[in-house]
Coordinates of C-alpha atoms in Angstrom, one line a residue:
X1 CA 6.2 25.7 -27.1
X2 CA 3.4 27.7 -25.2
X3 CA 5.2 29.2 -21.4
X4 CA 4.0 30.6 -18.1
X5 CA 5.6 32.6 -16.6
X6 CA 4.4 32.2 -12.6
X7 CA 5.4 34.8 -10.0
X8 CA 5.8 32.8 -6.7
X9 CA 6.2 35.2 -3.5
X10 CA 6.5 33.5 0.0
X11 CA 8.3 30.8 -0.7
X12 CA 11.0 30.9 1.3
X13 CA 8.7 29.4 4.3
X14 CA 8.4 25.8 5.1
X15 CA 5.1 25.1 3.2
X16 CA 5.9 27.3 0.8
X17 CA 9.4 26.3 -0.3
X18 CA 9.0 22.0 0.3
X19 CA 5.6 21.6 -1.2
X20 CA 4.8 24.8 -3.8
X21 CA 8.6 25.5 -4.8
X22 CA 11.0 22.1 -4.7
X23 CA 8.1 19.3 -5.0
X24 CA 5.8 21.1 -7.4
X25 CA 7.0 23.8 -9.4
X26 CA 10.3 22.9 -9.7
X27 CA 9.1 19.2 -10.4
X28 CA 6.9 20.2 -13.1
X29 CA 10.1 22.4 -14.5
X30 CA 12.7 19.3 -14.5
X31 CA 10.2 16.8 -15.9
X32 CA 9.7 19.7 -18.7
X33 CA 6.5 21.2 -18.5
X34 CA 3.2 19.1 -18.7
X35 CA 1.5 18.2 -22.1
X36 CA -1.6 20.2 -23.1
X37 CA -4.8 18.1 -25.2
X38 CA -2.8 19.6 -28.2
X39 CA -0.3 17.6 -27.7
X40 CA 2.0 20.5 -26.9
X41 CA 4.5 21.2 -24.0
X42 CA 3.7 23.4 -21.7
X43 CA 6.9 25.5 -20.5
X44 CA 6.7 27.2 -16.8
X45 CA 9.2 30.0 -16.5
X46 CA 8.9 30.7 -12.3
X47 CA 10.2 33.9 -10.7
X48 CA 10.6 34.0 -6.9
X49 CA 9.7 37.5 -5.1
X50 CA 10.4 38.1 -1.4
X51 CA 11.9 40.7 0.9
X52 CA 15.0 39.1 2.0
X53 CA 17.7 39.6 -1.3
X54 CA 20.1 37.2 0.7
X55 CA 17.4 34.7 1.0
X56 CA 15.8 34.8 -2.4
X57 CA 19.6 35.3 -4.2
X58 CA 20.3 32.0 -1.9
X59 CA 17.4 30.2 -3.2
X60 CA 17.4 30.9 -7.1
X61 CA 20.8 30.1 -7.1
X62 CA 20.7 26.8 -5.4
X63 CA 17.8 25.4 -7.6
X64 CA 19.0 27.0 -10.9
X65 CA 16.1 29.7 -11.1
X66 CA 16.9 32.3 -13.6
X67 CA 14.7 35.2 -12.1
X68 CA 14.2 36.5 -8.8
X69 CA 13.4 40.1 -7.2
X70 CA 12.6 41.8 -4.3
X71 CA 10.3 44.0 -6.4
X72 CA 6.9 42.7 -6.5
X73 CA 5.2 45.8 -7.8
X74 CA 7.8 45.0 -10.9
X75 CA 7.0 41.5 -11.1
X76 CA 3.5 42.4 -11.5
X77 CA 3.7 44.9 -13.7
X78 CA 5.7 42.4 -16.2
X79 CA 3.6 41.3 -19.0
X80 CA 5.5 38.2 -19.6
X81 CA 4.3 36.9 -16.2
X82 CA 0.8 35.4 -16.5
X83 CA 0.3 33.9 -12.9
X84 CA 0.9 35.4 -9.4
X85 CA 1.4 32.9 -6.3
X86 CA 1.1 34.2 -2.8
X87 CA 2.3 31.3 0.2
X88 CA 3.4 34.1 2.6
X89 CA 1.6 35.4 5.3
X90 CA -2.4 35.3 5.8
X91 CA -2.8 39.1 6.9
X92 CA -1.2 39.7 4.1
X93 CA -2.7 37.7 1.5
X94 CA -6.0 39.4 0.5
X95 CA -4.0 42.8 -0.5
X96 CA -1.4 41.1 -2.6
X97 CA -4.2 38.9 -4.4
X98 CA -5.8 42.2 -5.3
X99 CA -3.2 43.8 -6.4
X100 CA -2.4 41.3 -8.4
X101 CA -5.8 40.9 -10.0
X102 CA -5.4 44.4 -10.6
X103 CA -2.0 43.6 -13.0
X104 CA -4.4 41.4 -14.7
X105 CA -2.8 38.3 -13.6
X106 CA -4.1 35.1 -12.7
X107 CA -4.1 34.0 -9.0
X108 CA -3.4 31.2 -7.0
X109 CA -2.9 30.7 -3.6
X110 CA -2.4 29.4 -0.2
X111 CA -5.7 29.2 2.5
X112 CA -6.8 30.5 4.1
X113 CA -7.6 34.0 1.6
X114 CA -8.4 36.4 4.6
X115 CA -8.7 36.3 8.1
X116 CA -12.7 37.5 7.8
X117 CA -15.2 36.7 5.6
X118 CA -16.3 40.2 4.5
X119 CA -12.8 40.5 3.2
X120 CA -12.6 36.8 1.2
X121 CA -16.3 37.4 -0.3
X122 CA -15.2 40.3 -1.9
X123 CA -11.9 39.1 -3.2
X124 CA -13.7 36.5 -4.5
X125 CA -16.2 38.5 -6.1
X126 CA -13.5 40.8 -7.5
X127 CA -11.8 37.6 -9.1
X128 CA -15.1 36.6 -10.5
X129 CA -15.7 39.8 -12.1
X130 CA -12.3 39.7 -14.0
X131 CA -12.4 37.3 -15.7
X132 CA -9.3 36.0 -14.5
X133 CA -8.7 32.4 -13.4
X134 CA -8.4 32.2 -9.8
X135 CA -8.0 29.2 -7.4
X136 CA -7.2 28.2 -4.0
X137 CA -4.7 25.5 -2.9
X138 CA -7.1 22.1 -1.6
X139 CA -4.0 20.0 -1.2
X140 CA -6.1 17.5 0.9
X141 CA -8.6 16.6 -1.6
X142 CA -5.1 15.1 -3.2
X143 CA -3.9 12.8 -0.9
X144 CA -3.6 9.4 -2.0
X145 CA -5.8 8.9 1.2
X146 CA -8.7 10.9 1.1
X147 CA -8.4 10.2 -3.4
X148 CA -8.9 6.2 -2.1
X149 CA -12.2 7.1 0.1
X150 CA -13.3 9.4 -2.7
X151 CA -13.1 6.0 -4.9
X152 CA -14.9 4.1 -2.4
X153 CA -17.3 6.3 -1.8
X154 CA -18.0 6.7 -5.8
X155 CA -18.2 2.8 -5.8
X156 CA -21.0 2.9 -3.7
X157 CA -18.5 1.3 -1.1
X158 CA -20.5 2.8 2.0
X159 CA -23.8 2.4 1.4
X160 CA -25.6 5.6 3.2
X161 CA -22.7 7.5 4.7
X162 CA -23.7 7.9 8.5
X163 CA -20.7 9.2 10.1
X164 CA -16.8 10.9 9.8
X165 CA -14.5 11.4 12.2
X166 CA -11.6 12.6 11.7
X167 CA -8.5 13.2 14.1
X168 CA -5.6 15.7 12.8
X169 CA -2.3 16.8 15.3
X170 CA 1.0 15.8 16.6
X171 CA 3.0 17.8 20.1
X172 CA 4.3 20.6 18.7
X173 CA 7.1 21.1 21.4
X174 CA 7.8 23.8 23.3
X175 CA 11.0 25.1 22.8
X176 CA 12.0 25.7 26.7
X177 CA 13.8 21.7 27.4
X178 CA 16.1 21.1 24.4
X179 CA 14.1 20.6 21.8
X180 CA 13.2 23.1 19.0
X181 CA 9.2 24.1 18.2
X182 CA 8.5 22.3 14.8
X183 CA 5.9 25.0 13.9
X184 CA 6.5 28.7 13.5
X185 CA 5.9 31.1 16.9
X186 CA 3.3 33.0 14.4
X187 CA 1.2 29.9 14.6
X188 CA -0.3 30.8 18.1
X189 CA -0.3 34.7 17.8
X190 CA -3.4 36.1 17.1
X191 CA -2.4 39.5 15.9
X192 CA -0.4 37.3 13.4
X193 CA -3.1 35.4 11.5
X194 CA -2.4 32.5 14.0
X195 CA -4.8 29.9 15.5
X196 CA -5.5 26.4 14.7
X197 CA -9.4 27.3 14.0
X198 CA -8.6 30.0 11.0
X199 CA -6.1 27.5 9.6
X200 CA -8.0 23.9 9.7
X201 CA -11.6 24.3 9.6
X202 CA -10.6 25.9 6.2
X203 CA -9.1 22.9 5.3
X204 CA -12.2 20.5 6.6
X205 CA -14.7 22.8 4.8
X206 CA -13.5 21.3 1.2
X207 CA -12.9 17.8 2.6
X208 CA -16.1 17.5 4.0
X209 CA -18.1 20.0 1.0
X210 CA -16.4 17.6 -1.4
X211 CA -16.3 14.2 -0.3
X212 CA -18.9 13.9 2.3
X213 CA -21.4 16.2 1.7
X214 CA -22.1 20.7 2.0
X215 CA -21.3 21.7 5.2
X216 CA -25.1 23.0 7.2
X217 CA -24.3 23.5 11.1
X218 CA -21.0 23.8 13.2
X219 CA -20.1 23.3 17.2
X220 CA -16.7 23.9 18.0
X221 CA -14.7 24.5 20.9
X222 CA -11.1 26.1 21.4
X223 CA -8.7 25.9 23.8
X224 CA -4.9 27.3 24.5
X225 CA -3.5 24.1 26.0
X226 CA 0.1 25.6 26.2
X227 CA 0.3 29.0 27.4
X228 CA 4.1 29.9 26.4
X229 CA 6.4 28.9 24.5
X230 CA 10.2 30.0 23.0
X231 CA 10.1 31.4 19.8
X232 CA 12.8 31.5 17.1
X233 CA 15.4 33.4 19.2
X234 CA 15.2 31.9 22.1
X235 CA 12.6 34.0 24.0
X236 CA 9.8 32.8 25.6
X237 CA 5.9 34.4 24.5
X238 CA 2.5 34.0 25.5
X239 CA 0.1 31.8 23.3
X240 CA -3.5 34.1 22.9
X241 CA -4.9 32.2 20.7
X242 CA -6.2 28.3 20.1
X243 CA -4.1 25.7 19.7
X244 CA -6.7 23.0 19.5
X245 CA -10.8 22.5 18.1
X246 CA -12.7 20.7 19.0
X247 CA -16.0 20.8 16.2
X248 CA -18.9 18.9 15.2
X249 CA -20.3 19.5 12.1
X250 CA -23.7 18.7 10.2
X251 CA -23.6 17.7 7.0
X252 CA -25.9 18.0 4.1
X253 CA -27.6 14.3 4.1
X254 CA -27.8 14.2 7.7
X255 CA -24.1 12.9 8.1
X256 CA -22.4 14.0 10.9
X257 CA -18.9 14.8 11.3
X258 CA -16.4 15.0 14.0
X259 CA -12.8 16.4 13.8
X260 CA -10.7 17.2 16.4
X261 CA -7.3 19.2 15.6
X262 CA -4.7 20.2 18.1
X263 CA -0.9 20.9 18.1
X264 CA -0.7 19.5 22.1
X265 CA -1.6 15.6 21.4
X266 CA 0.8 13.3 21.3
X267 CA 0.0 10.4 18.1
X268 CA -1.1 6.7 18.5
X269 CA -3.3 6.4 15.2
X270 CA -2.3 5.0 11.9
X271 CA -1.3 8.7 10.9
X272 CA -0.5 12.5 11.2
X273 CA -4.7 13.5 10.1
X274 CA -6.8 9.9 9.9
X275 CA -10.7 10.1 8.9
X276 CA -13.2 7.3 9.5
X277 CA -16.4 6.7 7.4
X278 CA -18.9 4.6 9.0
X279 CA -21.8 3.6 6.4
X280 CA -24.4 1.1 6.3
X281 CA -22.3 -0.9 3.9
X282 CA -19.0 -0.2 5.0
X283 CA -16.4 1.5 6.8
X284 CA -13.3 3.0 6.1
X285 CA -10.2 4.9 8.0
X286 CA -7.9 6.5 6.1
X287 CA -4.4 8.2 6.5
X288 CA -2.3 10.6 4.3
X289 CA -1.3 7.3 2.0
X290 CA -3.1 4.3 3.2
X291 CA -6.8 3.2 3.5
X292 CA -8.3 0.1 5.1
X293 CA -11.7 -1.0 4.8
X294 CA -14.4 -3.3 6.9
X295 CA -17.1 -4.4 4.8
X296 CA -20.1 -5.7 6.6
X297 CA -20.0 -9.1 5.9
X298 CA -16.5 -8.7 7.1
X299 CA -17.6 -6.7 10.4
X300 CA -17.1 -8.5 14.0
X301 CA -19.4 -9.2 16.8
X302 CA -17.9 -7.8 19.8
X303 CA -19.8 -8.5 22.9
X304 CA -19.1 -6.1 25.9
X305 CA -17.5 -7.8 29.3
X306 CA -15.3 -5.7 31.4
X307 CA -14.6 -9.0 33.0
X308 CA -11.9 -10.2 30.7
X309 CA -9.2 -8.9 28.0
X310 CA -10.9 -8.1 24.8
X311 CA -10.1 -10.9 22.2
X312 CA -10.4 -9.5 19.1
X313 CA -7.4 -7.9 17.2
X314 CA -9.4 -4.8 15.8
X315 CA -6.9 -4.0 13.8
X316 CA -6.7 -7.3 11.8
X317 CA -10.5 -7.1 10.5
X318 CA -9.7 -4.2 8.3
X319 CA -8.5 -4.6 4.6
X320 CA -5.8 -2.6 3.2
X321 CA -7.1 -0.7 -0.1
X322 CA -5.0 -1.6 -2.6
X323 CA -2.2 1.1 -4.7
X324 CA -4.4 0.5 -8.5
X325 CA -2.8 3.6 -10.0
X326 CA 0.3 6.1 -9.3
X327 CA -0.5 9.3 -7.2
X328 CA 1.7 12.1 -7.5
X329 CA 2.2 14.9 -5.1
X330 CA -0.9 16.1 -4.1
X331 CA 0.6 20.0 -4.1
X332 CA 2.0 19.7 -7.4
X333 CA -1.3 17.3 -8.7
X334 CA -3.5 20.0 -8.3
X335 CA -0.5 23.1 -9.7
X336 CA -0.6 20.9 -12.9
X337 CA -4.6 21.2 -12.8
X338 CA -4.6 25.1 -12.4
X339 CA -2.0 25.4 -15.1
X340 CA -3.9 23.5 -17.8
X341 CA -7.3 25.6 -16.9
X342 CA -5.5 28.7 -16.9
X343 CA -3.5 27.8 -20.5
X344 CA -6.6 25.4 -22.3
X345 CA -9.5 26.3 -19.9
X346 CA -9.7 22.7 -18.0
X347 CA -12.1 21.9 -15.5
X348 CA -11.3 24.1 -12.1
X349 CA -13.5 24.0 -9.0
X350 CA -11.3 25.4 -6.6
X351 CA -12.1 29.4 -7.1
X352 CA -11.8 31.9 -4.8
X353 CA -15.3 31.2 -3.9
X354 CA -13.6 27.7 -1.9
X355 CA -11.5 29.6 0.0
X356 CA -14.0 32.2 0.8
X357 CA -16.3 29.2 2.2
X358 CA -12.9 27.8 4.6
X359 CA -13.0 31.6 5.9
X360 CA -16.9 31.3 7.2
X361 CA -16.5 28.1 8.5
X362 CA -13.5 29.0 10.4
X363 CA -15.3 32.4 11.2
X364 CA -18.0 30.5 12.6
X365 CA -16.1 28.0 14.4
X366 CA -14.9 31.2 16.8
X367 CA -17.6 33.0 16.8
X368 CA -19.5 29.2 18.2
X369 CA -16.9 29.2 20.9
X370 CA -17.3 32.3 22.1
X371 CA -20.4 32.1 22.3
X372 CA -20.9 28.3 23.5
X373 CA -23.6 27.1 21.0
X374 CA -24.3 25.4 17.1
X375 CA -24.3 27.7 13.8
X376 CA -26.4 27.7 10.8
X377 CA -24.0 27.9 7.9
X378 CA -25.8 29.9 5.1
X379 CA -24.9 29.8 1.9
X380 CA -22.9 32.9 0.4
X381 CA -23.7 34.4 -2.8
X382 CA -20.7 35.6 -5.1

């Protein structure tokens, strides 16, 4: 039976442990490995890595995980190890993704890959040149969602595709009345990598590049809606850095997008992230799991008069899209893709090269704030 052995370091963190660790490589370990074209098993043999002996001890121990370390130059320099997975922090990402290029390995990691472009351009060109195989977690691209508008939209569902919108936040509270922050205090510290512009817009680069059409032009604006907060000991700190965007973005086509992401909006939308397509054929707005669609035979006539309560039920001219076929984790779906290119060379579009494009677009989207105006997004050469 062919085996991987996978070096996983940061996940001991939310992300990191729930989604990479429990639900997909551990997943992919229980059911016994994936099968190969050959017909053969494929065995993963994961080793966890962090700083924290307690911690990672804890963890290997409570999921039945042989190996672990607080070593990483050792992990790397074990041959038996093929792959090297970095969820930790993003200042640190871009060194440990060299280094472990270096050790020959193949790389896979969290976004974004830097906090500036000069940086993720030239890790990605140093992946390229190794020969390795190298990817970048897309984990949207996987939800059952945004998979049902990528049907419709390969269907022909939409017609010409005119407009997206696409909404994405909850309240992350406070801390300072009783009820503990949901995200980590790093999350709005700039010297830390935080900032909700360097995280999402790296996420709606590949949604929109991939479903909707290249991204050409951005407009975004910031803002630091909450000022302090109480971090995880009980102290209160100042927030420097954006906690919501506000973009615009032109698309390739002439479709226009609009997403708005914040951590200080309170929900009243079918889900957590929702995206609308309007077309000329059809529209569609769809959640982390569900998708409706309004056809345009199907399509209402509203007629505006403030004069009286509006008496259509929206909500009851859309069409739920129906579950035709299982989807599986969208984390471990696309771990089970980058395992089978790097052990029989399977299609892989998510290179480096992906998550050096999140990086610009986020780069741009501050550098469009600061300076209160729309950016060209030129293409970057690898």
């Amino acid at each position: 039976m062919p085996r991987l052995g996978i070096i996983l370091h940061g996940v001991t963190g939310r992300m990191g442990y729930n989604q990479h660790l429990v639900r997909s490589i551990l997943a992919i370990r229980d059911q016994g490995g994936i099968t190969l074209k050959s017909g053969e098993r494929l065995e993963i043999d994961p080793i966890i890595v962090g700083r924290n002996r307690d911690k990672i001890e804890q963890l290997a121990r409570r999921h039945g995980i042989a190996r672990w370390s607080t070593d990483l130059d050792a992990a790397l320099a074990d041959p038996n190890d093929q792959i090297f997975f970095d969820a930790g922090t993003t200042l640190m990402r871009a060194e440990l993704i060299g280094k472990a290029l270096d050790a020959g390995k193949h790389v896979y990691c969290e976004k974004p890959i830097s906090d500036d472009l000069r940086t993720a351009v030239k890790l990605a060109r140093k992946a390229r040149a190794s020969g390795l195989k190298h990817g970048v977690v897309q984990d949207k691209l996987f939800l059952p969602g945004l998979r049902k508008l990528a049907l419709l939209k390969d269907s022909g569902f939409f017609g010409k595709i005119l407009s997206v919108r696409g909404e994405f936040g909850y309240w992350v509270f406070e801390g300072d009345w009783g009820v503990p922050a949901q995200r980590p205090s790093w999350n709005y510290r700039k010297k830390d990598g935080g900032g909700i512009i360097l995280d999402m817009l790296c996420h709606w680069r590949y949604v929109l590049d991939n479903l909707f059409g290249e991204v050409k032009a951005v407009s975004c604006l910031g803002a630091t809606h909450i000022a302090s907060r109480i971090d995880e000991a009980g102290r209160p700190y100042e927030c420097d850095t954006d906690d919501a965007a506000y973009a615009t973005f032109e698309l390739d086509g002439g479709v226009i997008a609009q997403i708005n992401s914040s951590w200080a909006v309170r929900v009243r939308r079918d889900d957590l992230v929702t995206f609308q397509v309007d077309g000329t054929h059809g529209s569609a707005v769809a959640g982390l799991t569900k998708c409706w669609t309004q056809h345009r035979v199907n399509t209402p006539k509203p007629v505006w008069n403030p004069d009286q309560p509006q008496t259509i039920d929206f909500y009851k001219t859309w069409d739920e899209v129906p579950d035709t076929q299982l989807f599986d984790n969208g984390f471990k779906a696309q771990w089970e893709m980058f395992l089978r290119h790097v052990a029989e060379d399977a299609p892989w579009p998510y290179g480096l090269e992906a998550g050096a494009k999140g990086v610009q677009l986020a780069e741009l989207g501050l550098k469009s704030w600061a300076e209160r105006r729309w950016l060209d997004v030129p293409a970057l050469e690898f």
